[in-house]
């Protein structure tokens, strides 16, 4: 659908690599039967799964656990009108394994809102990964 | 649900005012029965409605027209871990009025991906507006 030669579709590996370069993404969940979007701190584990860092007891963690979630991140340059955007769909589940939880407490993503409160982690196992990069006006995929 | 005193809920007027300060937001729509999220150029009209600038013929404009859409924008500082996030729900419709369309061509939002192609505009009439601001660690809503 993107006939503009400034738009480049990205493969899954490249999408995950780009996700590793930003600390914050946006998770889509359902609240009161409406889609809601909230920024969250995250990281990409070596196995390609996403780990979201949340405050314990947040409505978000309850809303996500056991669902198929959508997660989006981007890095955009409004001046050059370039950048990238990646979208991941996958099953979300609270990290309940105690050893894994303790490991993430030490080295996992710190919630955007921490405030000294208890933390929890949601893991998203990517099933669909898509993304696109927008080149700056001077660039083109199809060079003469 | 936000017991952290660094989180401030925002009223509708303040949310719209914050939306006026950023050129790009993210629209949530349904594609292949899954929620999708895409960055779009937008602006807030004087009457509080959102105007999204899109390329003519984009799948996004067809997916949005006549639906209740969710639209999100934020401005986040990963270092200070502060910022704001605003979420709007409202009915989305293609701008079909010729005079309005011509006016937006002159002064409306330029699509993030323009590439010299034809443009179109989607208007979102806010029905639910919510947002929150995260203060930096040194700040608090409840000062001693």
XYZ file of N, CA and C in Angstrom:
864
model
N 0.814 -1.200 0.000
C 0.000 0.000 0.000
C 0.861 1.269 0.000
N 2.119 1.116 0.365
C 2.978 2.297 0.450
C 3.747 2.452 -0.858
N 3.207 3.263 -1.721
C 3.852 3.418 -3.020
C 4.936 4.487 -2.985
N 4.985 5.216 -1.845
C 5.982 6.260 -1.713
C 7.357 5.607 -1.563
N 8.319 6.016 -2.391
C 9.622 5.346 -2.313
C 10.452 5.856 -1.136
N 9.877 6.710 -0.302
C 10.554 7.076 0.943
C 10.162 6.152 2.086
N 9.231 5.231 1.855
C 8.774 4.328 2.904
C 9.361 2.945 2.683
N 10.063 2.457 3.687
C 10.715 1.152 3.589
C 10.111 0.213 4.623
N 9.579 -0.925 4.202
C 9.084 -1.923 5.147
C 10.262 -2.651 5.779
N 10.149 -2.937 7.053
C 11.256 -3.533 7.787
C 10.958 -4.981 8.138
N 11.982 -5.800 8.125
C 11.847 -7.195 8.549
C 11.856 -7.307 10.059
N 11.474 -8.502 10.535
C 11.335 -8.699 11.975
C 12.643 -8.446 12.734
N 13.750 -8.952 12.204
C 15.023 -8.793 12.922
C 15.387 -7.320 13.053
N 15.172 -6.580 11.966
C 15.504 -5.160 12.011
C 14.573 -4.406 12.974
N 13.296 -4.807 12.987
C 12.349 -4.181 13.915
C 12.806 -4.369 15.363
N 13.184 -5.600 15.707
C 13.613 -5.860 17.086
C 14.891 -5.096 17.400
N 15.764 -4.990 16.409
C 16.996 -4.238 16.621
C 16.685 -2.763 16.900
N 15.743 -2.202 16.161
C 15.364 -0.806 16.394
C 14.711 -0.639 17.768
N 13.887 -1.606 18.156
C 13.247 -1.519 19.478
C 14.294 -1.467 20.591
N 15.429 -2.099 20.358
C 16.480 -2.107 21.392
C 17.103 -0.723 21.600
N 16.818 0.223 20.697
C 17.482 1.532 20.782
C 16.652 2.569 21.538
N 15.432 2.216 21.956
C 14.599 3.204 22.668
C 14.142 2.626 24.010
N 13.980 3.495 25.030
C 13.628 2.991 26.366
C 12.125 2.910 26.630
N 11.340 3.564 25.781
C 9.900 3.706 26.044
C 9.120 3.297 24.805
N 8.038 2.547 25.003
C 7.110 2.252 23.922
C 5.700 2.506 24.410
N 4.726 2.127 23.612
C 3.327 2.355 23.981
C 2.561 1.060 23.825
N 1.870 0.690 24.875
C 1.115 -0.544 24.845
C -0.365 -0.211 24.655
N -1.032 -1.009 23.828
C -2.462 -0.840 23.578
C -3.200 -1.909 24.364
N -4.176 -1.496 25.140
C -4.975 -2.452 25.899
C -6.412 -1.970 25.907
N -7.283 -2.774 26.490
C -8.698 -2.428 26.499
C -9.103 -1.991 27.902
N -9.706 -0.817 27.984
C -10.176 -0.303 29.273
C -11.590 0.216 29.063
N -12.531 -0.284 29.861
C -13.934 0.093 29.696
C -14.371 -0.103 28.242
N -13.962 -1.208 27.661
C -14.357 -1.600 26.301
C -13.835 -0.663 25.217
N -12.886 0.204 25.571
C -12.291 1.094 24.579
C -10.790 0.850 24.516
N -10.197 1.050 23.329
C -8.744 0.906 23.263
C -8.054 2.046 24.004
N -7.088 1.695 24.833
C -6.301 2.697 25.550
C -4.837 2.514 25.197
N -4.083 3.573 25.283
C -2.662 3.570 24.921
C -1.899 4.230 26.056
N -0.839 3.577 26.514
C -0.083 4.152 27.622
C 1.414 3.927 27.390
N 2.224 4.974 27.606
C 3.680 4.795 27.499
C 4.192 3.890 28.617
N 5.103 2.995 28.269
C 5.714 2.120 29.274
C 7.198 1.947 28.976
N 7.956 1.761 30.061
C 9.377 1.424 29.921
C 9.484 -0.046 29.541
N 10.412 -0.352 28.642
C 10.520 -1.738 28.185
C 11.936 -2.019 27.737
N 12.213 -3.291 27.545
C 13.433 -3.677 26.853
C 13.185 -4.974 26.094
N 14.062 -5.245 25.136
C 13.970 -6.461 24.343
C 14.956 -7.471 24.929
N 14.446 -8.600 25.379
C 15.311 -9.640 25.936
C 16.139 -10.262 24.811
N 17.256 -10.927 25.159
C 18.071 -11.567 24.116
C 17.275 -12.538 23.245
N 16.217 -13.162 23.799
C 15.422 -14.105 23.003
C 14.359 -13.410 22.150
N 14.349 -12.072 22.152
C 13.423 -11.332 21.299
C 12.093 -11.019 21.953
N 11.875 -11.517 23.162
C 10.625 -11.166 23.835
C 10.759 -9.789 24.478
N 9.620 -9.099 24.593
C 9.632 -7.769 25.193
C 9.321 -7.893 26.681
N 10.039 -7.111 27.474
C 9.774 -7.059 28.911
C 9.321 -5.636 29.242
N 8.103 -5.496 29.764
C 7.612 -4.190 30.188
C 7.781 -4.061 31.696
N 8.269 -2.912 32.129
C 8.418 -2.642 33.555
C 7.249 -1.813 34.055
N 6.504 -2.339 35.030
C 5.289 -1.667 35.523
C 5.318 -1.588 37.041
N 4.470 -0.711 37.554
C 4.275 -0.705 39.002
C 3.369 -1.855 39.396
N 3.680 -2.482 40.524
C 2.816 -3.557 41.021
C 1.423 -3.001 41.272
N 0.413 -3.790 40.903
C -0.966 -3.400 41.175
C -1.543 -2.432 40.172
N -0.802 -2.073 39.134
C -1.341 -1.150 38.149
C -2.486 -1.813 37.387
N -3.466 -1.010 36.988
C -4.579 -1.541 36.204
C -4.053 -2.104 34.889
N -2.977 -1.506 34.383
C -2.415 -1.943 33.116
C -1.963 -3.398 33.167
N -1.274 -3.782 34.251
C -0.769 -5.153 34.316
C -1.935 -6.141 34.363
N -3.004 -5.800 35.084
C -4.173 -6.682 35.121
C -4.844 -6.750 33.761
N -4.878 -5.608 33.055
C -5.552 -5.576 31.756
C -4.783 -6.380 30.701
N -3.459 -6.453 30.855
C -2.631 -7.093 29.837
C -2.495 -8.600 30.030
N -2.469 -9.052 31.280
C -2.112 -10.434 31.583
C -3.033 -11.421 30.865
N -2.437 -12.278 30.045
C -3.203 -13.320 29.370
C -3.890 -12.884 28.080
N -3.636 -11.667 27.634
C -4.271 -11.179 26.406
C -3.265 -11.141 25.258
N -3.775 -10.948 24.047
C -2.896 -10.608 22.927
C -2.816 -9.079 22.890
N -1.627 -8.570 23.112
C -1.439 -7.117 23.235
C -0.781 -6.570 21.977
N -0.973 -5.285 21.757
C -0.235 -4.581 20.714
C 0.724 -3.620 21.400
N 1.923 -3.555 20.865
C 2.956 -2.707 21.451
C 3.614 -1.937 20.313
N 3.771 -0.646 20.505
C 4.319 0.195 19.435
C 5.434 1.067 19.983
N 6.460 1.271 19.188
C 7.490 2.247 19.541
C 7.943 2.927 18.261
N 8.430 4.128 18.402
C 8.924 4.839 17.231
C 10.008 5.806 17.637
N 10.718 6.295 16.650
C 11.676 7.371 16.838
C 11.540 8.248 15.602
N 11.012 9.458 15.808
C 10.634 10.307 14.685
C 11.335 11.651 14.781
N 11.726 12.158 13.635
C 12.362 13.468 13.568
C 11.396 14.421 12.855
N 10.699 15.275 13.620
C 9.690 16.140 13.004
C 10.295 17.138 12.013
N 11.561 17.488 12.185
C 12.175 18.465 11.282
C 12.506 17.798 9.946
N 13.252 16.708 10.000
C 13.613 16.004 8.772
C 12.478 15.138 8.247
N 11.390 15.003 9.056
C 10.247 14.149 8.705
C 10.729 12.746 8.315
N 11.593 12.215 9.160
C 12.087 10.864 8.946
C 11.925 10.092 10.245
N 12.317 8.830 10.232
C 12.254 8.027 11.439
C 11.705 6.651 11.170
N 11.343 5.956 12.242
C 10.810 4.610 12.098
C 9.703 4.375 13.117
N 8.888 3.380 12.827
C 7.805 2.979 13.720
C 7.663 1.463 13.641
N 7.575 0.813 14.795
C 7.485 -0.646 14.851
C 6.256 -1.045 15.667
N 5.569 -2.072 15.205
C 4.368 -2.571 15.886
C 4.525 -4.068 16.128
N 4.276 -4.472 17.378
C 4.400 -5.883 17.754
C 3.056 -6.356 18.298
N 2.605 -7.511 17.842
C 1.468 -8.175 18.458
C 1.959 -9.464 19.091
N 1.467 -9.746 20.267
C 1.870 -10.992 20.902
C 1.191 -11.188 22.235
N 1.318 -12.414 22.727
C 0.680 -12.752 23.997
C 1.444 -12.115 25.155
N 0.670 -11.479 26.032
C 1.256 -10.817 27.203
C 0.960 -11.634 28.449
N 1.943 -11.739 29.307
C 1.724 -12.474 30.560
C 2.616 -11.887 31.640
N 2.081 -11.822 32.834
C 2.859 -11.388 33.986
C 4.011 -12.360 34.214
N 5.174 -11.828 34.564
C 6.293 -12.688 34.940
C 6.041 -13.187 36.353
N 5.761 -14.491 36.478
C 5.425 -15.068 37.791
C 6.555 -15.942 38.342
N 7.462 -16.348 37.443
C 8.580 -17.183 37.897
C 9.466 -16.371 38.842
N 9.683 -16.896 40.040
C 10.341 -16.105 41.079
C 11.792 -15.761 40.717
N 12.519 -16.741 40.140
C 13.918 -16.487 39.787
C 14.013 -15.422 38.701
N 13.110 -15.551 37.697
C 13.092 -14.563 36.614
C 12.709 -13.182 37.159
N 11.742 -13.158 38.060
C 11.297 -11.894 38.645
C 12.441 -11.229 39.411
N 13.169 -11.994 40.188
C 14.278 -11.435 40.957
C 15.375 -10.901 40.020
N 15.603 -11.640 38.935
C 16.610 -11.191 37.971
C 16.188 -9.858 37.349
N 14.894 -9.738 37.000
C 14.409 -8.506 36.387
C 14.413 -7.344 37.386
N 14.186 -7.651 38.651
C 14.270 -6.583 39.664
C 15.668 -5.982 39.689
N 16.662 -6.827 39.444
C 18.043 -6.340 39.470
C 18.413 -5.619 38.186
N 17.991 -6.174 37.033
C 18.532 -5.617 35.788
C 17.463 -5.341 34.733
N 16.186 -5.474 35.078
C 15.126 -5.258 34.101
C 14.738 -3.786 34.006
N 13.774 -3.481 33.136
C 13.368 -2.093 32.931
C 12.707 -1.506 34.175
N 13.104 -0.283 34.507
C 12.519 0.442 35.641
C 11.249 1.131 35.148
N 10.117 0.959 35.846
C 8.868 1.574 35.386
C 9.034 3.070 35.175
N 8.347 3.562 34.177
C 8.369 5.000 33.891
C 7.954 5.782 35.135
N 6.927 5.290 35.806
C 6.517 5.842 37.093
C 6.995 4.856 38.138
N 8.082 5.185 38.820
C 8.583 4.227 39.803
C 8.159 4.648 41.206
N 8.637 5.806 41.632
C 8.188 6.340 42.923
C 8.422 5.417 44.096
N 9.425 4.551 43.992
C 9.771 3.699 45.125
C 8.782 2.577 45.379
N 7.806 2.401 44.474
C 6.800 1.371 44.711
C 7.278 0.005 44.213
N 6.534 -1.003 44.610
C 6.794 -2.369 44.146
C 6.677 -2.420 42.628
N 7.436 -3.312 42.035
C 7.429 -3.423 40.583
C 6.897 -4.774 40.137
N 6.453 -4.801 38.898
C 6.138 -6.070 38.266
C 6.517 -5.978 36.798
N 6.522 -7.134 36.137
C 6.972 -7.175 34.750
C 5.972 -7.960 33.915
N 5.721 -7.468 32.733
C 4.884 -8.179 31.774
C 5.756 -8.540 30.585
N 5.657 -9.797 30.168
C 6.450 -10.269 29.036
C 5.531 -10.405 27.835
N 5.940 -9.887 26.698
C 5.182 -10.049 25.454
C 5.995 -10.917 24.498
N 5.412 -12.033 24.072
C 6.068 -12.922 23.112
C 5.592 -12.535 21.709
N 6.464 -11.936 20.901
C 6.027 -11.425 19.598
C 5.518 -12.539 18.680
N 4.361 -12.307 18.094
C 3.823 -13.231 17.095
C 3.810 -12.572 15.715
N 3.489 -11.290 15.696
C 3.546 -10.501 14.467
C 4.395 -9.273 14.741
N 5.370 -9.032 13.891
C 6.234 -7.859 14.046
C 6.275 -7.146 12.708
N 5.915 -5.882 12.701
C 5.967 -5.115 11.462
C 6.519 -3.739 11.750
N 7.063 -3.120 10.723
C 7.616 -1.798 10.939
C 7.942 -1.134 9.631
N 8.146 0.157 9.709
C 8.574 0.853 8.506
C 9.472 2.015 8.873
N 10.334 2.318 7.943
C 11.258 3.428 8.123
C 10.917 4.466 7.067
N 10.920 5.725 7.481
C 10.700 6.830 6.555
C 12.020 7.531 6.337
N 12.432 7.538 5.104
C 13.693 8.196 4.788
C 13.488 9.706 4.708
N 14.566 10.458 4.885
C 14.451 11.908 4.740
C 14.231 12.249 3.272
N 13.759 13.474 3.049
C 13.325 13.855 1.704
C 14.434 13.677 0.666
N 15.697 13.840 1.078
C 16.782 13.733 0.125
C 17.141 12.302 -0.228
N 16.598 11.343 0.535
C 16.933 9.945 0.317
C 15.840 9.258 -0.481
N 16.185 8.126 -1.028
C 15.199 7.320 -1.745
C 15.685 5.888 -1.770
N 14.734 4.958 -1.731
C 15.112 3.546 -1.837
C 15.583 3.214 -3.237
N 15.083 3.988 -4.193
C 15.368 3.661 -5.587
C 16.243 4.768 -6.174
N 17.495 4.663 -5.908
C 18.401 5.706 -6.382
C 18.615 5.574 -7.883
N 18.791 6.700 -8.524
C 18.966 6.698 -9.989
C 20.317 6.092 -10.351
N -6.438 5.119 40.641
C -5.500 4.004 40.669
C -4.051 4.504 40.783
N -3.839 5.767 40.499
C -2.481 6.282 40.539
C -2.217 6.921 41.901
N -1.641 6.133 42.766
C -1.410 6.632 44.119
C -0.089 7.376 44.222
N 0.699 7.291 43.157
C 1.981 7.973 43.166
C 1.742 9.475 43.072
N 2.332 10.238 44.002
C 2.049 11.675 43.986
C 2.850 12.401 42.913
N 3.574 11.660 42.090
C 4.215 12.285 40.935
C 3.305 12.221 39.706
N 2.152 11.580 39.807
C 1.244 11.460 38.671
C 0.055 12.400 38.859
N -0.146 13.257 37.877
C -1.214 14.243 37.954
C -2.202 13.981 36.818
N -3.469 13.782 37.144
C -4.485 13.643 36.106
C -4.805 15.020 35.530
N -5.018 15.051 34.224
C -5.217 16.328 33.540
C -6.660 16.466 33.076
N -7.170 17.670 33.138
C -8.507 17.954 32.632
C -8.502 18.082 31.119
N -9.702 18.088 30.541
C -9.821 18.095 29.089
C -9.167 19.319 28.445
N -9.390 20.492 29.037
C -8.832 21.713 28.433
C -7.306 21.647 28.417
N -6.740 21.169 29.512
C -5.279 21.090 29.576
C -4.740 20.041 28.603
N -5.469 18.942 28.474
C -5.066 17.907 27.506
C -5.010 18.489 26.087
N -6.061 19.217 25.700
C -6.083 19.777 24.344
C -4.966 20.806 24.174
N -4.707 21.559 25.238
C -3.627 22.539 25.166
C -2.282 21.842 24.946
N -2.054 20.743 25.639
C -0.799 19.995 25.461
C -0.718 19.406 24.055
N -1.844 18.916 23.543
C -1.834 18.351 22.183
C -1.413 19.404 21.162
N -1.725 20.655 21.458
C -1.366 21.728 20.514
C 0.145 21.954 20.430
N 0.909 21.358 21.353
C 2.346 21.628 21.401
C 3.175 20.593 20.643
N 2.539 19.549 20.106
C 3.304 18.516 19.396
C 2.734 18.310 17.995
N 3.600 17.975 17.013
C 3.122 17.851 15.631
C 2.661 16.449 15.246
N 3.000 15.466 16.069
C 2.765 14.059 15.707
C 2.051 13.344 16.851
N 1.060 12.543 16.524
C 0.435 11.675 17.505
C 0.326 10.284 16.923
N -0.366 9.412 17.619
C -0.505 8.032 17.148
C -1.973 7.648 17.172
N -2.428 7.143 16.063
C -3.826 6.761 15.961
C -3.937 5.248 16.050
N -4.949 4.788 16.767
C -5.198 3.356 16.918
C -6.364 2.988 16.015
N -6.180 1.981 15.203
C -7.254 1.538 14.328
C -7.194 0.015 14.228
N -8.141 -0.546 13.540
C -8.202 -2.007 13.437
C -7.787 -2.424 12.036
N -6.834 -3.342 11.972
C -6.372 -3.856 10.684
C -6.283 -5.372 10.806
N -6.948 -6.085 9.915
C -6.985 -7.548 9.986
C -7.410 -8.006 11.377
N -8.402 -7.316 11.942
C -8.992 -7.675 13.243
C -8.038 -7.501 14.417
N -6.916 -6.819 14.181
C -5.978 -6.558 15.268
C -5.802 -5.047 15.437
N -5.539 -4.604 16.672
C -5.283 -3.176 16.843
C -3.947 -2.791 16.221
N -3.954 -1.722 15.458
C -2.720 -1.207 14.865
C -2.520 0.233 15.327
N -1.283 0.656 15.358
C -0.926 1.990 15.829
C -0.004 2.607 14.799
N -0.290 3.825 14.379
C 0.555 4.460 13.375
C 0.737 5.948 13.712
N 1.972 6.449 13.617
C 2.201 7.881 13.826
C 1.572 8.700 12.704
N 0.932 9.793 13.061
C 0.344 10.691 12.056
C 0.565 12.142 12.465
N 0.690 12.994 11.432
C 0.745 14.437 11.662
C -0.668 14.925 11.972
N -0.792 15.842 12.907
C -2.123 16.316 13.292
C -2.030 17.730 13.836
N -3.194 18.343 13.974
C -3.278 19.574 14.745
C -4.649 19.646 15.396
N -4.736 20.506 16.411
C -5.988 20.716 17.119
C -6.634 21.971 16.556
N -7.838 21.829 15.994
C -8.543 22.993 15.449
C -9.008 23.888 16.602
N -9.307 25.149 16.299
C -9.770 26.054 17.360
C -11.001 25.517 18.099
N -11.834 24.720 17.441
C -13.017 24.177 18.119
C -12.718 22.909 18.923
N -11.442 22.530 19.001
C -11.054 21.382 19.820
C -11.066 20.065 19.080
N -11.501 20.046 17.817
C -11.457 18.803 17.075
C -10.052 18.573 16.528
N -9.699 17.313 16.371
C -8.372 16.977 15.854
C -8.455 16.808 14.344
N -7.462 17.306 13.647
C -7.364 17.130 12.205
C -6.104 16.324 11.918
N -6.272 15.149 11.308
C -5.117 14.328 10.929
C -4.825 14.543 9.452
N -3.561 14.710 9.124
C -3.156 14.874 7.725
C -2.641 13.548 7.181
N -3.292 13.045 6.132
C -2.931 11.732 5.595
C -2.733 11.820 4.093
N -2.080 10.812 3.548
C -2.010 10.688 2.093
C -3.336 10.176 1.557
N -3.760 10.713 0.437
C -4.991 10.217 -0.196
C -4.838 8.738 -0.511
N -5.880 7.978 -0.274
C -5.878 6.567 -0.630
C -5.193 5.673 0.381
N -4.725 6.223 1.498
C -4.055 5.378 2.478
C -5.070 4.428 3.109
N -4.596 3.249 3.462
C -5.482 2.290 4.129
C -5.974 2.865 5.449
N -5.143 3.689 6.071
C -5.503 4.276 7.361
C -6.769 5.119 7.259
N -6.865 5.955 6.222
C -8.032 6.827 6.121
C -9.298 5.991 5.926
N -9.205 4.913 5.140
C -10.375 4.053 4.960
C -10.738 3.340 6.264
N -9.689 2.933 7.020
C -9.953 2.200 8.258
C -10.582 3.103 9.315
N -10.287 4.404 9.259
C -10.760 5.318 10.308
C -12.141 5.880 10.029
N -12.470 6.111 8.785
C -13.675 6.868 8.424
C -14.932 6.225 9.006
N -15.647 6.967 9.828
C -16.908 6.494 10.378
C -16.780 5.634 11.617
N -15.586 5.505 12.159
C -15.387 4.692 13.360
C -15.159 5.579 14.585
N -15.210 4.967 15.763
C -14.728 5.649 16.964
C -13.257 5.295 17.095
N -12.409 6.304 16.996
C -10.963 6.074 16.978
C -10.350 6.481 18.314
N -9.199 5.922 18.592
C -8.389 6.368 19.725
C -7.155 7.055 19.176
N -6.803 8.151 19.807
C -5.656 8.931 19.357
C -4.829 9.285 20.587
N -3.531 9.079 20.473
C -2.656 9.314 21.631
C -1.475 10.163 21.225
N -1.059 11.046 22.102
C 0.186 11.785 21.892
C 0.870 11.937 23.241
N 2.158 12.089 23.216
C 2.883 12.297 24.461
C 4.142 13.083 24.195
N 4.740 13.569 25.260
C 6.059 14.204 25.214
C 6.754 13.748 26.482
N 7.781 12.926 26.304
C 8.401 12.256 27.442
C 9.888 12.553 27.485
N 10.388 12.728 28.686
C 11.816 12.960 28.881
C 12.400 11.737 29.567
N 13.102 10.864 28.799
C 13.600 9.617 29.390
C 14.641 9.851 30.478
N 15.342 10.976 30.425
C 16.372 11.230 31.431
C 15.719 11.663 32.747
N 14.881 12.694 32.683
C 14.209 13.162 33.891
C 13.026 12.280 34.279
N 12.672 11.334 33.390
C 11.510 10.464 33.600
C 10.279 11.280 33.940
N 10.062 12.318 33.141
C 8.882 13.157 33.316
C 8.206 13.297 31.956
N 7.101 14.043 31.928
C 6.417 14.264 30.669
C 4.916 14.111 30.817
N 4.245 14.009 29.680
C 2.784 13.861 29.705
C 2.338 12.925 28.585
N 1.143 12.404 28.753
C 0.525 11.539 27.750
C -0.969 11.831 27.732
N -1.534 11.988 26.548
C -2.958 12.325 26.408
C -3.602 11.310 25.472
N -4.818 10.902 25.816
C -5.570 9.932 25.016
C -6.937 10.519 24.692
N -7.310 10.466 23.427
C -8.590 11.002 22.961
C -9.373 9.877 22.292
N -10.636 9.739 22.642
C -11.543 8.871 21.897
C -12.587 9.740 21.226
N -12.902 9.422 20.002
C -13.936 10.204 19.338
C -14.214 9.681 17.949
N -15.300 10.190 17.393
C -15.712 9.739 16.069
C -14.790 10.342 15.005
N -14.337 9.497 14.111
C -13.447 9.935 13.034
C -14.212 9.952 11.721
N -13.975 10.977 10.932
C -14.634 11.041 9.620
C -13.738 11.795 8.647
N -13.743 11.322 7.430
C -13.032 12.018 6.366
C -13.614 13.409 6.176
N -12.773 14.396 5.933
C -13.255 15.734 5.602
C -13.689 15.714 4.134
N -14.999 15.816 3.914
C -15.552 15.747 2.554
C -16.015 17.110 2.050
N -16.247 18.039 2.977
C -16.693 19.370 2.573
C -15.591 20.045 1.746
N -15.933 20.469 0.534
C -14.914 20.947 -0.395
C -14.222 22.219 0.109
N -14.999 23.148 0.674
C -14.399 24.398 1.152
C -13.433 24.118 2.310
N -13.875 23.247 3.216
C -13.021 22.881 4.358
C -11.765 22.157 3.870
N -11.946 21.274 2.905
C -10.818 20.531 2.358
C -9.802 21.483 1.725
N -10.278 22.438 0.954
C -9.365 23.389 0.307
C -8.634 24.236 1.354
N -9.349 24.595 2.418
C -8.719 25.379 3.488
C -7.611 24.552 4.150
N -7.891 23.271 4.398
C -6.885 22.420 5.048
C -5.693 22.158 4.127
N -5.943 22.093 2.823
C -4.819 21.948 1.889
C -3.856 23.119 2.010
N -4.415 24.301 2.272
C -3.563 25.492 2.395
C -2.868 25.566 3.747
N -3.604 25.251 4.827
C -3.037 25.533 6.148
C -3.146 24.368 7.115
N -3.594 23.202 6.664
C -3.749 22.069 7.575
C -2.466 21.278 7.729
N -2.515 20.220 8.532
C -1.303 19.426 8.788
C -0.824 18.696 7.525
N 0.480 18.762 7.300
C 1.103 18.061 6.168
C 1.363 16.624 6.594
N 0.949 15.643 5.800
C 1.157 14.236 6.193
C 2.620 13.953 6.500
N 2.824 13.109 7.471
C 4.181 12.706 7.839
C 4.906 12.156 6.611
N 4.196 11.343 5.847
C 4.715 10.882 4.565
C 3.988 11.685 3.499
N 4.655 12.665 2.920
C 3.945 13.469 1.928
C 4.347 13.026 0.523
N 5.601 13.173 0.174
C 6.088 12.648 -1.100
C 5.371 13.209 -2.316
N 4.808 14.398 -2.172
C 4.184 15.048 -3.321
C 2.857 14.434 -3.721
N 2.345 13.495 -2.908
C 1.097 12.841 -3.281
C -0.108 13.656 -2.824
N -1.260 13.263 -3.324
C -2.521 13.868 -2.919
C -2.726 13.671 -1.417
N -3.404 14.637 -0.826
C -3.619 14.569 0.617
C -5.104 14.406 0.939
N -5.348 13.921 2.143
C -6.701 13.938 2.677
C -6.617 14.173 4.180
N -7.770 14.470 4.755
C -7.784 14.816 6.165
C -8.887 14.039 6.871
N -8.579 13.589 8.054
C -9.567 12.933 8.903
C -9.763 13.808 10.137
N -11.022 14.042 10.468
C -11.350 14.860 11.633
C -11.836 13.944 12.749
N -11.305 14.128 13.950
C -11.771 13.373 15.118
C -12.458 14.341 16.075
N -13.713 14.067 16.391
C -14.461 14.889 17.347
C -14.334 14.248 18.725
N -13.579 14.865 19.641
C -13.309 14.220 20.932
C -14.587 13.994 21.737
N -14.733 12.776 22.236
C -15.842 12.468 23.145
C -15.316 12.182 24.549
N -14.181 11.521 24.611
C -13.514 11.281 25.898
C -12.075 11.764 25.761
N -11.646 12.588 26.690
C -10.272 13.090 26.675
C -9.673 12.852 28.052
N -8.556 12.154 28.105
C -7.906 11.916 29.396
C -6.416 12.082 29.229
N -5.753 12.382 30.313
C -4.310 12.547 30.231
C -3.696 12.589 31.600
N -2.400 12.438 31.626
C -1.695 12.565 32.892
C -0.315 13.121 32.659
N 0.134 13.819 33.667
C 1.469 14.393 33.627
C 2.285 13.724 34.712
N 3.533 13.392 34.362
C 4.453 12.815 35.335
C 5.469 13.880 35.699
N 5.505 14.202 36.970
C 6.458 15.207 37.418
C 7.834 14.578 37.557
N 8.874 15.408 37.512
C 10.222 14.879 37.724
C 10.371 14.479 39.185
N 11.389 13.666 39.429
C 11.542 13.054 40.752
C 11.607 14.098 41.869
N 12.131 15.272 41.576
C 12.256 16.289 42.622
C 10.949 17.010 42.910
N 9.937 16.807 42.068
C 8.682 17.505 42.238
C 7.655 16.601 42.911
N 6.615 17.205 43.429
C 5.523 16.450 44.026
C 4.286 17.321 44.008
N 3.136 16.674 43.822
C 1.888 17.432 43.881
C 1.590 17.882 45.297
N 2.117 17.127 46.252
C 1.773 17.399 47.653
C 3.027 17.876 48.369
N 3.307 19.133 48.205
C 4.529 19.655 48.809
C 4.343 19.807 50.321
N 5.441 19.599 51.054
C 5.362 19.682 52.520
C 5.120 21.133 52.949
